[in-house]
Amino acid sequence: MLFLRRVILAIAAFILVLWGGASTQTNNLMLQGGGFVGLIIGVIILFIFGRMALRAMGLIPALIIISGILSFITYAIGGFRGGIENVGENLKNFLGQNENAVPVIENFGENLFDGGSSAESEESSPMISFSLGGTEEPAARNINNIPQIQSRARVLTADTVEINGARLQLYGIDAPEMNQSCANARGRSYRCGQEAADWLKSWIRDYPLSCRIMGQSQNGTYVGVCSLGEYDLGAALVNAGWAVANRQESEVYVPYENAARNNRNGLWSGRFYMPWDWRQYMQQQGQ
């Protein structure tokens, strides 16, 4: 009976650690607080089990069990996100000790931290023109007149998917880069580009998308709009706060951006650099 209770307690501890680790990586303050409490309780219980294993099994088996527990805790708090090589950086981000996670960009103004736009920031994102029917124009035609492609898609970044083997960037929006870091509501650094892409993956899952290709950008990537059923991907991303409206291409997503900002959704719950400013900074750093 005692053994069964210990097994149940161990399972509960693993669940607490897994839930707590996931909750601490959200931008919801209540979930973060509850997640930290659950994580601490789970870790304490697992630590007790580790000591029990050391006494009962000897050094080598206990070390194997403790290593497994530590690996599980690291996984629960997102330590393995992006691969084993990113464990150190992810742990620093989790502890809020990564000083380079959100670098200071000089001479860009206060709008970089509050998400506002300015003439300088908009000029850093060049206008993309499209070739529709042999004429160069800024995608002014009725989008419903463009044939649809229906297929499952693979998320590459929060604003770029691969469909039928081709890269397609979502028109009218801009999302953080995969290597981009932001600060959440508590000032803790997190990989907002990865989280934005993960949000899109969890939203579309394995469902087929309906996409309309409007043209190609200068680097050869197709540009267009995609929808999941009746829901436009660009609108969903911007409304959830994981992308911003690209006013250089279209104003259609601006109301969704305003709603996300007012509700402090996604990126807007903390501080972040506009994606085009981040790219310009990384170019200046030679990365």
XYZ file of C-alpha atoms in Angstrom, residues 50-190:
141
model
C 15.987 11.036 -5.751
C 17.357 10.840 -2.200
C 15.280 7.730 -1.543
C 16.681 6.134 -4.708
C 20.223 6.942 -3.566
C 19.696 5.203 -0.253
C 17.850 2.184 -1.648
C 19.645 1.455 -4.926
C 23.181 2.665 -4.604
C 25.094 5.367 -6.407
C 24.980 4.388 -10.106
C 21.242 3.496 -10.378
C 20.400 6.572 -8.328
C 22.493 8.792 -10.611
C 20.667 7.376 -13.635
C 17.283 8.103 -12.021
C 18.342 11.596 -10.898
C 19.700 12.371 -14.397
C 16.358 11.316 -15.854
C 14.507 13.534 -13.383
C 16.740 16.522 -14.167
C 16.320 15.955 -17.915
C 12.552 15.832 -17.476
C 12.546 19.079 -15.470
C 14.735 20.748 -18.122
C 12.298 19.592 -20.819
C 9.295 20.826 -18.810
C 10.641 24.368 -18.557
C 11.483 24.511 -22.278
C 15.207 23.894 -21.921
C 15.428 21.698 -25.012
C 13.478 24.066 -27.266
C 15.396 24.542 -30.488
C 17.723 21.602 -29.795
C 20.228 20.456 -27.175
C 22.681 23.164 -28.230
C 20.247 25.823 -26.950
C 19.869 24.373 -23.435
C 22.206 26.925 -21.826
C 20.525 29.892 -23.476
C 17.042 28.567 -22.709
C 17.895 28.059 -19.036
C 19.291 31.586 -18.838
C 16.102 32.897 -20.433
C 14.013 30.946 -17.933
C 16.003 32.365 -15.016
C 15.917 35.858 -16.522
C 19.723 36.071 -16.600
C 20.349 36.279 -20.343
C 21.582 39.846 -20.717
C 21.878 39.526 -24.498
C 18.407 38.081 -25.045
C 16.838 41.473 -25.742
C 19.686 43.647 -27.016
C 19.548 47.420 -26.866
C 19.142 48.911 -30.325
C 20.338 52.479 -30.482
C 18.709 55.384 -32.337
C 15.427 53.657 -33.058
C 13.256 55.514 -30.539
C 10.833 54.445 -27.853
C 8.446 52.862 -30.371
C 10.620 49.748 -30.441
C 9.574 48.797 -26.942
C 5.935 49.819 -27.046
C 5.308 48.319 -30.482
C 4.343 51.629 -32.078
C 5.293 52.447 -35.653
C 7.227 55.369 -37.019
C 8.476 56.603 -40.374
C 11.948 55.226 -39.610
C 10.728 51.738 -38.725
C 8.375 51.478 -41.681
C 11.047 52.561 -44.135
C 13.225 49.636 -43.053
C 10.685 47.197 -44.518
C 10.712 47.565 -48.323
C 7.520 47.545 -50.363
C 6.946 44.263 -52.171
C 5.372 44.488 -55.592
C 3.566 41.575 -57.203
C 3.236 40.347 -60.737
C -0.396 39.433 -61.387
C -1.294 38.655 -64.947
C 1.920 40.182 -66.236
C 1.486 43.632 -64.666
C 3.335 45.040 -61.688
C 0.936 46.344 -59.061
C 0.644 46.350 -55.245
C -1.875 43.495 -55.104
C -4.885 45.745 -55.659
C -7.038 43.142 -57.383
C -9.877 41.293 -55.707
C -8.236 38.450 -53.804
C -11.262 36.219 -54.384
C -10.466 36.173 -58.105
C -7.154 34.383 -57.482
C -7.355 30.548 -57.666
C -7.067 28.672 -54.387
C -4.561 25.986 -53.454
C -5.754 23.580 -50.786
C -3.136 21.551 -48.969
C -1.657 20.810 -45.585
C 1.141 23.173 -44.646
C 4.331 23.093 -42.602
C 5.010 26.113 -40.404
C 8.474 27.571 -41.012
C 8.041 30.811 -39.069
C 4.974 32.558 -37.689
C 4.380 34.323 -41.010
C 5.838 31.775 -43.454
C 4.539 28.316 -44.312
C 5.579 25.627 -46.753
C 2.730 24.421 -48.928
C 3.147 21.903 -51.754
C 6.918 22.220 -51.336
C 6.949 26.006 -51.843
C 7.607 28.748 -49.286
C 4.713 31.163 -48.885
C 4.885 34.320 -46.805
C 1.601 35.661 -45.470
C 0.707 38.966 -47.064
C 0.099 42.086 -44.967
C 1.648 40.883 -41.697
C 5.084 40.597 -40.129
C 5.990 38.239 -37.287
C 9.063 37.971 -35.054
C 11.994 36.023 -36.430
C 12.734 32.547 -35.066
C 15.861 33.844 -33.284
C 14.103 36.908 -31.893
C 13.738 37.406 -28.154
C 11.226 39.611 -26.372
C 10.339 40.481 -22.778
C 7.102 39.263 -21.215
C 4.881 41.150 -18.763
C 7.290 40.415 -15.915
C 10.326 41.553 -17.885
C 11.563 37.994 -18.387
C 13.162 37.183 -21.724
C 11.530 34.551 -23.914
